[in-house]
Amino acid sequence: MPLISVVVPCYNEAESLPVFVEACRGVFDDMVERFGTSFEMVLVDDGSTDDTVERFKEAEQVLQGHEVRWLSFSRNFGKESALLAGLEHARGDYVATMDADMQDPPSLLPAMYEKMLETGCDNVATRRATREGEPAVRSFFARCFYRLINGISTTEFVSGERDYRLMTRQMVNAVISLGESNRFSKGIFSWVGFKTEWISYDNVERAAGDTKWSFFSLARYAIDGITAFSTSPLQIASVSSLLLFLLFLVLIVIIIVRRLVFGDPVAGWASTACIILFVGAIQLFCLGVIGQYLAKTYLETKSRPSYIVKETNFG
Ligand code: UDP
Ligand code: MG
């Protein structure tokens, strides 16, 4: 009997949790009958200040016949940390990650599981079909973000992708094996590889409460993503330092030639300018070199595995 874990990060979701848990109960019961699976729900309270944990205890009653495991953080650590904790504590052969606000419809889970069995993939991911219902400015910046990050990162990011997925145990183990503390899940899911199938669905409004994201927190999140999955900004700074270094050397030559041809009408100008340019050039050169090493050091400190094995013939 394959076990499916459903990991749910929750921050002040007391209002939407009852609706969510009820919807999950229907889906779980249905899937137990149709596919012969069993279920475990892993609820992670990310330092909520409302009755979220009380709702967890009620969920244990509502989901009788299915296992419920919950844990509660000492403070708000952010969704990425809550997701990681959930994945680390999930024991399923398959693990789904889902938001608690019904924006990741639990009713999609059977289709995701079916697709996984049909295609033999390791990961069924979801994306929003359109950005309808989202403020135009936010859509615009979201599109810019995806264009930018796909341009500068070797990891692939899919526009409109959600954190709603169903993964095999093997893929979950790979995701957990990335020990970096600045986690950007969308990148990590893509970085670990494995075969992914996509399902699109229409945007759904929150069941209750408000989104935890403001425009500025999203902007910060975007910068987190870029710095976690690309050293391009550092490379750009470093390469432009080296180019300026070369330009300064050329300028020094021009000044010396001018001085030799036209003399020195403003006494001391040529030598002063040369000294300034020379010192500037040395500093930029050193900055460029430091940038290169810093980029390497940054990647090393993440200590990501050098590879992830999917299959062998020796067990
Ligand atoms: N969440 C969390 N910690 C946070 C913020 C959000 O665990 O600091 C959870 C939240 O309870 C929800 C999910 O992450 O289950 C997505 O949050 P939200 O709905 O606010 O994001 P949106 O759907 O607007 O992108
Ligand atoms: Mg939401």
Tab-separated table of N, CA and C and ligand atoms in Angstrom, residues 99 101 103 162 206 211, ligand 2:
chain	number	residue	atom	x	y	z
A	99	ASP	N	-0.437	24.256	-0.427
A	99	ASP	CA	-0.758	25.385	0.454
A	99	ASP	C	-2.051	25.087	1.204
A	101	ASP	N	-4.477	27.197	1.766
A	101	ASP	CA	-5.534	28.181	1.509
A	101	ASP	C	-6.456	27.800	0.351
A	103	GLN	N	-5.660	27.371	-2.639
A	103	GLN	CA	-5.199	27.854	-3.944
A	103	GLN	C	-4.503	26.726	-4.702
A	162	ARG	N	3.718	26.680	-9.436
A	162	ARG	CA	3.338	26.770	-8.039
A	162	ARG	C	4.218	25.835	-7.228
A	206	ARG	N	-8.063	32.556	-2.712
A	206	ARG	CA	-7.893	32.034	-1.358
A	206	ARG	C	-9.229	31.694	-0.709
A	211	THR	N	-3.218	36.950	1.439
A	211	THR	CA	-1.900	36.465	1.072
A	211	THR	C	-0.855	37.050	2.016
B	2	MG	MG	-2.077	31.353	-1.390
